[in-house]
């Protein structure tokens, strides 16, 4: 054990001292300019070299993975923070005429206004949206500003993974580049200006109240943050599919992904860590999520935004001004941040560990039937009902306890109350038509089932989720009936 103020007979005096950063250090790259910032102990950059380093890292990430093809429509999910706005700045600079190696995809911008779920007032939401609108307009890219309340008008097809034909739309990267150079398909300034549009949908009072009821039914902040992330992603997928975007860029930094990796392990999402923290996430089929900012630390992003005046907008979230133990996500962020201040290699170590992870989902399962994927996060189900598993034992015990609590006198729901009115008892018969906690648990992964378990009532979920749940349950019952029918035929043939 280490002892404080213990005498080591002067051995500690012979140890080498780490050089303290000084203001007269030279740039490690050009060896001429005076360093203006120090990213790590031995990484001191001047202003011009740091900008070149930052830009090169972004383009090297896209060039190394080769996921985005020339003239492909890419949607940039911008939350307003420093990371996503820096990503927007890199794309804007990469498409300019002064860039030595221009980016060849067609960008669009999307911002999800989640103020209704985070408790922001209407004035605050209008103010932040106005600031973001001015930033988006200056880029010249088409942009969309959509409120989170629109999830209550989404179709159930959002939860069905799409299929993409790789032959006509996604050729090989080299073939796509050759075709781009041959045809010289570039957007002129007039075409870009005419493509600018804004999707501003008016929110009905019913949708606002429904969103408030949904998040008030969640008992913990952990469940609220997980549900907010899920609904935001569903809305992003819908906007991307409706407007023909096949790729979506997220502004997740290295520091954010390190926190996400540890928090997802604590939340029970270990089976989907590779998809949640990797560069690309192809679980949705026709829309692929990419994270080009995953090599940047929050320190690098903060320095770049400050030195080169990248505009950003601070928008409060669910965990704003909360204590460290308010949620699992908040506790993990506080743990990693405090550890990083004392041990600067903490984030990079966690991040390098995430690079070694591989998804357990085989490639052919991406086009599998929707019943084999989670209803909310669309990852492969990790809750298979093996009769010898602890999950199956818990499921059976909950079913038995539910049957014991059920009142046998309530057998005919149509005689209990009229439609649209309450029963007067604890459980209304009209709510029994919607999937219950137990019904949804068989359609969810382990982590999403914990989120639904923290809900007071499942009838506050958006209609597209309950509709898709009913469809999957009907298909499951039909398969069971067909299986039983075939087994009966086999037994009759045997007799």
Short mmCIF file of C-alpha atoms in Angstrom, two decimals:
data_model
loop_
_atom_site.label_atom_id
_atom_site.label_comp_id
_atom_site.label_asym_id
_atom_site.label_seq_id
_atom_site.Cartn_x
_atom_site.Cartn_y
_atom_site.Cartn_z
CA UNK A 1 0.00 0.00 0.00
CA UNK A 2 1.14 3.55 -0.69
CA UNK A 3 1.92 5.60 2.41
CA UNK A 4 1.71 9.35 2.63
CA UNK A 5 4.97 11.11 3.54
CA UNK A 6 6.84 7.81 3.79
CA UNK A 7 10.60 7.96 3.72
CA UNK A 8 12.11 6.25 0.69
CA UNK A 9 15.70 7.10 1.69
CA UNK A 10 15.99 9.75 -0.96
CA UNK A 11 15.15 7.48 -3.88
CA UNK A 12 12.35 9.74 -5.04
CA UNK A 13 14.84 12.53 -5.65
CA UNK A 14 16.55 10.55 -8.41
CA UNK A 15 13.36 10.12 -10.43
CA UNK A 16 13.04 12.15 -13.62
CA UNK A 17 10.71 15.08 -13.49
CA UNK A 18 8.07 15.50 -16.18
CA UNK A 19 8.85 18.71 -18.07
CA UNK A 20 6.45 21.47 -17.17
CA UNK A 21 4.88 23.17 -20.20
CA UNK A 22 6.29 26.64 -20.84
CA UNK A 23 5.21 29.50 -23.07
CA UNK A 24 8.34 29.48 -25.24
CA UNK A 25 7.94 25.98 -26.65
CA UNK A 26 8.13 25.45 -30.39
CA UNK A 27 5.53 23.68 -32.51
CA UNK A 28 6.18 19.95 -32.73
CA UNK A 29 5.20 19.92 -36.42
CA UNK A 30 6.79 22.91 -38.12
CA UNK A 31 9.56 23.38 -35.49
CA UNK A 32 9.45 27.13 -36.16
CA UNK A 33 6.28 28.71 -34.85
CA UNK A 34 5.66 29.36 -31.19
CA UNK A 35 3.17 26.93 -29.66
CA UNK A 36 -0.15 28.50 -28.69
CA UNK A 37 -1.73 25.40 -27.18
CA UNK A 38 -0.73 22.06 -25.74
CA UNK A 39 -3.10 19.17 -26.39
CA UNK A 40 -1.04 16.60 -24.51
CA UNK A 41 2.29 16.79 -22.70
CA UNK A 42 4.42 16.46 -25.84
CA UNK A 43 1.91 17.79 -28.40
CA UNK A 44 2.36 21.54 -28.68
CA UNK A 45 1.00 23.21 -31.83
CA UNK A 46 1.08 26.64 -33.36
CA UNK A 47 -2.12 28.12 -34.71
CA UNK A 48 -1.71 27.14 -38.37
CA UNK A 49 -0.42 23.63 -37.64
CA UNK A 50 -3.25 22.94 -35.22
CA UNK A 51 -5.82 23.92 -37.84
CA UNK A 52 -4.15 21.68 -40.39
CA UNK A 53 -3.98 18.85 -37.84
CA UNK A 54 -7.68 19.23 -37.00
CA UNK A 55 -8.80 19.25 -40.63
CA UNK A 56 -6.56 16.33 -41.60
CA UNK A 57 -7.93 14.16 -38.78
CA UNK A 58 -11.51 14.68 -39.99
CA UNK A 59 -10.77 13.84 -43.63
CA UNK A 60 -8.51 10.93 -42.67
CA UNK A 61 -11.36 9.39 -40.69
CA UNK A 62 -13.69 9.58 -43.70
CA UNK A 63 -11.02 8.40 -46.15
CA UNK A 64 -9.91 5.48 -43.99
CA UNK A 65 -13.38 3.97 -43.61
CA UNK A 66 -14.74 4.79 -47.09
CA UNK A 67 -18.37 4.54 -46.12
CA UNK A 68 -19.63 7.75 -47.77
CA UNK A 69 -19.70 7.68 -51.57
CA UNK A 70 -19.47 10.61 -54.03
CA UNK A 71 -22.74 12.48 -54.59
CA UNK A 72 -24.39 10.59 -51.73
CA UNK A 73 -26.82 12.57 -49.60
CA UNK A 74 -25.58 12.87 -46.01
CA UNK A 75 -27.62 14.34 -43.17
CA UNK A 76 -25.68 16.18 -40.45
CA UNK A 77 -27.38 15.85 -37.05
CA UNK A 78 -26.47 19.12 -35.30
CA UNK A 79 -27.52 19.59 -31.70
CA UNK A 80 -25.98 23.05 -31.38
CA UNK A 81 -23.04 22.01 -29.20
CA UNK A 82 -19.36 22.52 -29.91
CA UNK A 83 -18.76 19.01 -31.30
CA UNK A 84 -21.60 18.96 -33.83
CA UNK A 85 -20.96 22.57 -34.89
CA UNK A 86 -17.28 21.76 -35.41
CA UNK A 87 -18.36 18.84 -37.58
CA UNK A 88 -20.55 21.22 -39.59
CA UNK A 89 -17.60 23.61 -39.95
CA UNK A 90 -15.37 20.81 -41.24
CA UNK A 91 -17.94 19.77 -43.85
CA UNK A 92 -18.45 23.38 -44.91
CA UNK A 93 -14.71 23.91 -45.30
CA UNK A 94 -14.25 20.58 -47.09
CA UNK A 95 -16.83 21.52 -49.72
CA UNK A 96 -15.37 24.98 -50.38
CA UNK A 97 -13.43 25.70 -53.55
CA UNK A 98 -10.25 26.53 -51.63
CA UNK A 99 -10.02 23.01 -50.19
CA UNK A 100 -7.15 21.00 -51.76
CA UNK A 101 -9.15 17.76 -51.50
CA UNK A 102 -12.84 18.50 -51.68
CA UNK A 103 -15.50 16.37 -50.08
CA UNK A 104 -17.84 14.91 -52.68
CA UNK A 105 -21.08 14.17 -50.82
CA UNK A 106 -24.24 16.32 -50.69
CA UNK A 107 -24.90 17.53 -47.13
CA UNK A 108 -28.05 18.49 -45.29
CA UNK A 109 -28.57 19.69 -41.71
CA UNK A 110 -31.08 18.47 -39.12
CA UNK A 111 -31.74 19.82 -35.64
CA UNK A 112 -34.14 18.12 -33.23
CA UNK A 113 -35.73 20.56 -30.79
CA UNK A 114 -36.25 18.51 -27.62
CA UNK A 115 -37.28 21.44 -25.42
CA UNK A 116 -40.66 19.89 -24.68
CA UNK A 117 -38.99 16.90 -23.04
CA UNK A 118 -36.31 18.91 -21.22
CA UNK A 119 -38.69 21.46 -19.73
CA UNK A 120 -37.55 24.53 -21.66
CA UNK A 121 -39.99 27.38 -22.12
CA UNK A 122 -41.39 28.43 -25.48
CA UNK A 123 -39.29 31.62 -25.43
CA UNK A 124 -36.08 29.68 -24.84
CA UNK A 125 -36.88 27.27 -27.66
CA UNK A 126 -37.63 30.10 -30.09
CA UNK A 127 -34.44 31.91 -29.14
CA UNK A 128 -32.21 28.85 -29.62
CA UNK A 129 -33.92 27.89 -32.88
CA UNK A 130 -33.42 31.42 -34.22
CA UNK A 131 -29.70 31.29 -33.44
CA UNK A 132 -29.34 27.88 -35.06
CA UNK A 133 -31.31 29.05 -38.09
CA UNK A 134 -28.85 31.88 -38.66
CA UNK A 135 -25.92 29.44 -38.43
CA UNK A 136 -27.53 27.00 -40.84
CA UNK A 137 -28.46 29.73 -43.32
CA UNK A 138 -24.87 30.93 -43.54
CA UNK A 139 -23.70 27.48 -44.62
CA UNK A 140 -25.98 27.38 -47.67
CA UNK A 141 -26.97 23.77 -46.98
CA UNK A 142 -30.58 22.58 -46.84
CA UNK A 143 -31.63 22.37 -43.21
CA UNK A 144 -34.50 21.01 -41.15
CA UNK A 145 -35.57 22.10 -37.67
CA UNK A 146 -38.05 19.61 -36.24
CA UNK A 147 -39.50 19.44 -32.74
CA UNK A 148 -39.51 16.21 -30.75
CA UNK A 149 -43.31 16.34 -30.50
CA UNK A 150 -43.45 15.07 -34.08
CA UNK A 151 -42.70 11.53 -32.87
CA UNK A 152 -46.42 11.20 -32.08
CA UNK A 153 -47.19 11.46 -35.79
CA UNK A 154 -44.55 9.01 -37.05
CA UNK A 155 -45.61 5.87 -38.96
CA UNK A 156 -44.89 2.44 -37.51
CA UNK A 157 -42.58 1.74 -40.46
CA UNK A 158 -39.86 3.71 -38.63
CA UNK A 159 -39.28 0.67 -36.42
CA UNK A 160 -38.86 -1.66 -39.39
CA UNK A 161 -35.22 -1.87 -40.58
CA UNK A 162 -35.00 -0.89 -44.22
CA UNK A 163 -33.26 -2.84 -46.94
CA UNK A 164 -30.85 -1.29 -49.40
CA UNK A 165 -29.81 -2.79 -52.72
CA UNK A 166 -26.01 -2.51 -52.85
CA UNK A 167 -25.76 -2.82 -56.63
CA UNK A 168 -27.48 0.29 -58.06
CA UNK A 169 -27.11 2.75 -55.19
CA UNK A 170 -23.96 1.64 -53.38
CA UNK A 171 -21.27 0.55 -55.84
CA UNK A 172 -17.68 0.05 -54.85
CA UNK A 173 -15.89 3.12 -53.56
CA UNK A 174 -13.36 3.17 -56.40
CA UNK A 175 -16.11 2.79 -58.99
CA UNK A 176 -18.08 5.63 -57.42
CA UNK A 177 -15.04 7.92 -57.48
CA UNK A 178 -14.30 7.09 -61.13
CA UNK A 179 -17.90 7.75 -62.08
CA UNK A 180 -17.83 11.06 -60.19
CA UNK A 181 -14.67 12.22 -61.97
CA UNK A 182 -16.00 11.14 -65.37
CA UNK A 183 -19.37 12.82 -65.10
CA UNK A 184 -18.08 15.83 -63.07
CA UNK A 185 -21.30 16.13 -61.14
CA UNK A 186 -20.83 19.19 -58.98
CA UNK A 187 -23.45 21.43 -57.46
CA UNK A 188 -23.29 25.06 -58.56
CA UNK A 189 -23.97 27.93 -56.22
CA UNK A 190 -27.41 28.45 -57.78
CA UNK A 191 -28.37 24.84 -57.20
CA UNK A 192 -27.22 24.93 -53.60
CA UNK A 193 -29.08 28.16 -52.93
CA UNK A 194 -32.28 26.80 -54.44
CA UNK A 195 -31.98 23.64 -52.37
CA UNK A 196 -32.08 25.47 -49.03
CA UNK A 197 -35.29 24.65 -47.21
CA UNK A 198 -36.58 24.48 -43.68
CA UNK A 199 -39.03 21.94 -42.31
CA UNK A 200 -40.96 23.78 -39.62
CA UNK A 201 -43.94 21.77 -38.47
CA UNK A 202 -46.54 23.24 -36.16
CA UNK A 203 -46.98 21.21 -33.00
CA UNK A 204 -50.51 20.50 -31.93
CA UNK A 205 -51.42 20.98 -28.24
CA UNK A 206 -52.26 17.28 -28.08
CA UNK A 207 -48.73 16.32 -29.07
CA UNK A 208 -47.21 18.65 -26.48
CA UNK A 209 -49.38 17.21 -23.72
CA UNK A 210 -48.64 13.67 -24.89
CA UNK A 211 -44.89 14.32 -24.72
CA UNK A 212 -45.23 15.76 -21.21
CA UNK A 213 -47.26 12.74 -20.08
CA UNK A 214 -44.69 10.37 -21.56
CA UNK A 215 -41.72 11.83 -19.69
CA UNK A 216 -43.68 12.38 -16.49
CA UNK A 217 -44.54 8.66 -16.50
CA UNK A 218 -40.83 7.77 -16.40
CA UNK A 219 -39.75 7.53 -12.77
CA UNK A 220 -35.97 7.96 -13.05
CA UNK A 221 -33.71 10.38 -14.90
CA UNK A 222 -31.80 7.41 -16.31
CA UNK A 223 -34.92 6.15 -18.06
CA UNK A 224 -35.79 9.65 -19.27
CA UNK A 225 -32.39 10.16 -20.90
CA UNK A 226 -32.53 6.73 -22.52
CA UNK A 227 -36.05 7.34 -23.86
CA UNK A 228 -35.07 10.79 -25.14
CA UNK A 229 -32.13 9.33 -27.04
CA UNK A 230 -34.35 6.63 -28.55
CA UNK A 231 -37.10 9.01 -29.68
CA UNK A 232 -34.58 11.48 -31.09
CA UNK A 233 -32.97 8.72 -33.15
CA UNK A 234 -36.34 7.52 -34.47
CA UNK A 235 -37.15 11.04 -35.65
CA UNK A 236 -33.74 11.40 -37.31
CA UNK A 237 -34.28 8.13 -39.18
CA UNK A 238 -37.71 9.25 -40.38
CA UNK A 239 -36.45 12.63 -41.67
CA UNK A 240 -33.51 10.94 -43.40
CA UNK A 241 -35.71 8.38 -45.15
CA UNK A 242 -38.34 10.92 -46.16
CA UNK A 243 -35.74 13.17 -47.81
CA UNK A 244 -33.54 10.51 -49.40
CA UNK A 245 -30.52 10.66 -47.07
CA UNK A 246 -28.70 7.34 -46.80
CA UNK A 247 -26.07 8.46 -44.24
CA UNK A 248 -26.41 10.40 -40.99
CA UNK A 249 -23.41 12.09 -39.37
CA UNK A 250 -23.33 12.33 -35.59
CA UNK A 251 -21.04 14.69 -33.67
CA UNK A 252 -20.03 12.23 -30.93
CA UNK A 253 -16.51 13.03 -29.73
CA UNK A 254 -13.95 10.68 -28.20
CA UNK A 255 -14.79 11.91 -24.69
CA UNK A 256 -18.52 11.45 -25.27
CA UNK A 257 -18.06 7.95 -26.64
CA UNK A 258 -15.91 6.95 -23.65
CA UNK A 259 -18.71 8.01 -21.30
CA UNK A 260 -21.27 6.30 -23.52
CA UNK A 261 -19.35 3.02 -23.53
CA UNK A 262 -19.20 2.77 -19.73
CA UNK A 263 -22.77 3.96 -19.21
CA UNK A 264 -24.12 1.51 -21.80
CA UNK A 265 -22.38 -1.34 -20.00
CA UNK A 266 -24.06 -0.23 -16.78
CA UNK A 267 -27.41 0.03 -18.59
CA UNK A 268 -27.15 -3.51 -19.99
CA UNK A 269 -26.33 -2.63 -23.61
CA UNK A 270 -23.16 -4.66 -23.75
CA UNK A 271 -24.30 -6.65 -26.79
CA UNK A 272 -24.63 -3.45 -28.88
CA UNK A 273 -21.48 -1.63 -27.76
CA UNK A 274 -19.74 -2.02 -31.12
CA UNK A 275 -22.67 -0.43 -32.95
CA UNK A 276 -23.24 2.31 -30.37
CA UNK A 277 -19.62 3.48 -30.24
CA UNK A 278 -18.12 2.45 -33.60
CA UNK A 279 -17.57 4.63 -36.64
CA UNK A 280 -20.55 3.23 -38.54
CA UNK A 281 -23.82 1.70 -37.35
CA UNK A 282 -25.70 -0.23 -40.05
CA UNK A 283 -28.41 -1.78 -37.90
CA UNK A 284 -31.11 0.34 -39.59
CA UNK A 285 -30.50 -1.05 -43.07
CA UNK A 286 -31.12 1.77 -45.52
CA UNK A 287 -29.72 4.52 -43.23
CA UNK A 288 -26.21 4.23 -41.79
CA UNK A 289 -25.06 6.25 -38.77
CA UNK A 290 -21.45 7.51 -39.00
CA UNK A 291 -19.37 9.27 -36.34
CA UNK A 292 -16.50 11.20 -37.98
CA UNK A 293 -15.69 13.15 -34.78
CA UNK A 294 -14.90 10.09 -32.70
CA UNK A 295 -11.12 10.73 -32.81
CA UNK A 296 -11.42 14.22 -31.30
CA UNK A 297 -11.26 14.85 -27.59
CA UNK A 298 -13.45 17.49 -25.99
CA UNK A 299 -10.32 19.54 -25.31
CA UNK A 300 -9.37 19.64 -29.00
CA UNK A 301 -12.90 20.61 -30.00
CA UNK A 302 -13.04 23.36 -27.39
CA UNK A 303 -9.69 24.81 -28.52
CA UNK A 304 -10.66 24.72 -32.20
CA UNK A 305 -14.04 26.33 -31.58
CA UNK A 306 -12.46 29.10 -29.52
CA UNK A 307 -9.47 29.83 -31.75
CA UNK A 308 -11.31 29.80 -35.09
CA UNK A 309 -14.63 31.24 -33.89
CA UNK A 310 -16.89 28.29 -34.68
CA UNK A 311 -20.42 29.41 -33.72
CA UNK A 312 -22.36 27.18 -31.37
CA UNK A 313 -25.46 27.44 -29.20
CA UNK A 314 -25.75 26.19 -25.63
CA UNK A 315 -29.02 24.33 -25.12
CA UNK A 316 -29.88 22.92 -21.71
CA UNK A 317 -30.74 19.24 -21.45
CA UNK A 318 -32.30 16.85 -19.01
CA UNK A 319 -29.14 16.59 -16.90
CA UNK A 320 -28.38 20.31 -16.78
CA UNK A 321 -27.74 21.53 -13.21
CA UNK A 322 -28.23 18.05 -11.75
CA UNK A 323 -25.99 16.43 -9.17
CA UNK A 324 -23.49 13.73 -10.02
CA UNK A 325 -25.69 10.85 -8.85
CA UNK A 326 -28.87 11.96 -10.62
CA UNK A 327 -28.61 9.23 -13.28
CA UNK A 328 -26.30 6.49 -14.47
CA UNK A 329 -25.25 8.59 -17.46
CA UNK A 330 -24.52 11.61 -15.27
CA UNK A 331 -22.58 9.55 -12.73
CA UNK A 332 -20.48 7.94 -15.45
CA UNK A 333 -19.71 11.30 -17.02
CA UNK A 334 -18.62 12.72 -13.68
CA UNK A 335 -16.47 9.66 -12.98
CA UNK A 336 -14.68 9.79 -16.34
CA UNK A 337 -14.22 13.57 -16.24
CA UNK A 338 -12.74 13.58 -12.74
CA UNK A 339 -10.49 10.64 -13.57
CA UNK A 340 -9.34 12.35 -16.77
CA UNK A 341 -8.22 15.43 -14.84
CA UNK A 342 -5.84 13.31 -12.74
CA UNK A 343 -4.92 10.71 -15.37
CA UNK A 344 -4.89 12.28 -18.87
CA UNK A 345 -4.88 8.91 -20.65
CA UNK A 346 -8.23 7.77 -19.22
CA UNK A 347 -10.43 8.76 -22.15
CA UNK A 348 -8.00 7.52 -24.78
CA UNK A 349 -7.67 4.15 -23.02
CA UNK A 350 -11.43 3.65 -22.89
CA UNK A 351 -11.75 4.82 -26.48
CA UNK A 352 -9.05 2.44 -27.77
CA UNK A 353 -10.84 -0.38 -25.97
CA UNK A 354 -14.04 0.41 -27.86
CA UNK A 355 -12.16 0.15 -31.18
CA UNK A 356 -11.39 -3.51 -30.45
CA UNK A 357 -15.06 -4.41 -30.02
CA UNK A 358 -16.97 -6.19 -32.77
CA UNK A 359 -20.70 -6.60 -33.06
CA UNK A 360 -22.24 -9.97 -32.29
CA UNK A 361 -24.80 -9.39 -35.03
CA UNK A 362 -23.91 -11.38 -38.17
CA UNK A 363 -24.12 -9.48 -41.46
CA UNK A 364 -27.02 -11.53 -42.78
CA UNK A 365 -29.20 -10.67 -39.79
CA UNK A 366 -29.44 -7.04 -40.89
CA UNK A 367 -32.17 -8.08 -43.30
CA UNK A 368 -33.84 -10.43 -40.86
CA UNK A 369 -37.47 -10.11 -39.86
CA UNK A 370 -38.32 -7.27 -37.44
CA UNK A 371 -39.36 -9.73 -34.68
CA UNK A 372 -35.70 -10.68 -34.17
CA UNK A 373 -34.76 -7.08 -33.30
CA UNK A 374 -35.56 -4.86 -30.36
CA UNK A 375 -38.70 -2.79 -30.73
CA UNK A 376 -37.02 0.46 -29.62
CA UNK A 377 -33.28 0.40 -30.38
CA UNK A 378 -33.51 -2.10 -33.29
CA UNK A 379 -30.49 -4.07 -32.09
CA UNK A 380 -30.46 -7.85 -32.09
CA UNK A 381 -32.47 -9.24 -29.20
CA UNK A 382 -30.25 -10.45 -26.37
CA UNK A 383 -33.15 -11.83 -24.30
CA UNK A 384 -33.83 -15.18 -25.93
CA UNK A 385 -36.08 -17.24 -23.71
CA UNK A 386 -33.86 -20.16 -22.97
CA UNK A 387 -35.65 -22.38 -20.47
CA UNK A 388 -32.48 -22.73 -18.42
CA UNK A 389 -31.72 -18.98 -18.31
CA UNK A 390 -32.25 -16.60 -15.42
CA UNK A 391 -34.17 -14.26 -17.73
CA UNK A 392 -36.72 -16.96 -18.49
CA UNK A 393 -37.11 -17.75 -14.79
CA UNK A 394 -37.74 -14.06 -14.05
CA UNK A 395 -40.25 -13.87 -16.90
CA UNK A 396 -42.18 -16.90 -15.64
CA UNK A 397 -42.27 -15.60 -12.07
CA UNK A 398 -43.62 -12.24 -13.22
CA UNK A 399 -46.32 -13.96 -15.26
CA UNK A 400 -47.38 -16.06 -12.27
CA UNK A 401 -47.55 -13.04 -9.98
CA UNK A 402 -49.58 -11.18 -12.61
CA UNK A 403 -52.10 -14.04 -12.83
CA UNK A 404 -52.43 -14.16 -9.05
CA UNK A 405 -53.20 -10.45 -8.84
CA UNK A 406 -55.75 -10.61 -11.66
CA UNK A 407 -59.40 -10.39 -10.62
CA UNK A 408 -61.34 -13.34 -12.11
CA UNK A 409 -64.57 -11.32 -12.21
CA UNK A 410 -63.21 -9.05 -14.93
CA UNK A 411 -63.39 -11.39 -17.91
CA UNK A 412 -65.41 -9.35 -20.39
CA UNK A 413 -63.86 -5.92 -20.94
CA UNK A 414 -66.77 -4.68 -23.02
CA UNK A 415 -69.12 -5.01 -20.03
CA UNK A 416 -66.78 -3.22 -17.60
CA UNK A 417 -67.02 0.28 -19.01
CA UNK A 418 -67.83 2.16 -22.15
CA UNK A 419 -65.07 3.01 -24.55
CA UNK A 420 -63.19 6.15 -23.64
CA UNK A 421 -64.33 6.16 -20.00
CA UNK A 422 -62.71 4.80 -16.86
CA UNK A 423 -63.66 1.68 -14.99
CA UNK A 424 -63.27 3.09 -11.55
CA UNK A 425 -60.91 0.24 -10.70
CA UNK A 426 -57.13 0.24 -10.71
CA UNK A 427 -56.72 -1.12 -14.26
CA UNK A 428 -59.01 0.22 -16.96
CA UNK A 429 -60.17 -2.24 -19.56
CA UNK A 430 -59.48 0.27 -22.36
CA UNK A 431 -55.80 0.32 -21.37
CA UNK A 432 -55.71 -3.47 -21.48
CA UNK A 433 -56.07 -3.29 -25.26
CA UNK A 434 -52.60 -1.69 -25.39
CA UNK A 435 -49.48 -3.79 -24.83
CA UNK A 436 -48.62 -4.03 -21.14
CA UNK A 437 -45.19 -4.07 -19.52
CA UNK A 438 -45.14 -7.84 -19.72
CA UNK A 439 -46.21 -7.92 -23.37
CA UNK A 440 -43.53 -5.41 -24.40
CA UNK A 441 -40.81 -7.19 -22.47
CA UNK A 442 -40.70 -10.05 -24.96
CA UNK A 443 -40.15 -7.56 -27.81
CA UNK A 444 -37.34 -5.58 -26.17
CA UNK A 445 -33.67 -6.05 -25.43
CA UNK A 446 -32.54 -6.18 -21.82
CA UNK A 447 -31.70 -2.48 -21.53
CA UNK A 448 -34.89 -1.22 -23.20
CA UNK A 449 -36.97 -3.53 -21.02
CA UNK A 450 -35.47 -1.83 -17.95
CA UNK A 451 -36.48 1.55 -19.39
CA UNK A 452 -40.05 0.40 -19.98
CA UNK A 453 -40.08 -1.13 -16.51
CA UNK A 454 -39.50 2.35 -15.05
CA UNK A 455 -42.67 3.62 -16.73
CA UNK A 456 -45.84 4.08 -14.72
CA UNK A 457 -48.05 3.21 -17.72
CA UNK A 458 -47.22 2.09 -21.24
CA UNK A 459 -50.24 3.82 -22.77
CA UNK A 460 -48.22 7.06 -22.83
CA UNK A 461 -45.89 5.67 -25.52
CA UNK A 462 -46.20 7.14 -29.03
CA UNK A 463 -48.76 5.39 -31.26
CA UNK A 464 -46.20 4.10 -33.74
CA UNK A 465 -44.51 2.06 -31.00
CA UNK A 466 -47.70 0.46 -29.71
CA UNK A 467 -48.92 -0.22 -33.25
CA UNK A 468 -45.72 -2.01 -34.21
CA UNK A 469 -45.81 -3.94 -30.93
CA UNK A 470 -49.33 -5.18 -31.70
CA UNK A 471 -48.26 -6.24 -35.20
CA UNK A 472 -45.31 -8.23 -33.88
CA UNK A 473 -47.45 -9.89 -31.22
CA UNK A 474 -50.04 -10.91 -33.80
CA UNK A 475 -47.36 -12.39 -36.04
CA UNK A 476 -45.91 -14.24 -33.07
CA UNK A 477 -49.32 -15.69 -32.14
CA UNK A 478 -49.94 -16.75 -35.73
CA UNK A 479 -46.59 -18.54 -35.85
CA UNK A 480 -47.38 -20.34 -32.62
CA UNK A 481 -50.79 -21.42 -33.91
CA UNK A 482 -49.26 -22.69 -37.16
CA UNK A 483 -46.57 -24.54 -35.22
CA UNK A 484 -49.17 -26.17 -32.96
CA UNK A 485 -51.29 -27.10 -35.97
CA UNK A 486 -48.32 -28.75 -37.65
CA UNK A 487 -47.46 -30.65 -34.48
CA UNK A 488 -51.02 -31.94 -34.21
CA UNK A 489 -50.88 -33.13 -37.83
CA UNK A 490 -47.64 -34.95 -37.15
CA UNK A 491 -49.15 -36.67 -34.12
CA UNK A 492 -52.22 -37.73 -36.12
CA UNK A 493 -50.01 -39.09 -38.89
CA UNK A 494 -48.02 -41.04 -36.31
CA UNK A 495 -51.17 -42.60 -34.86
#
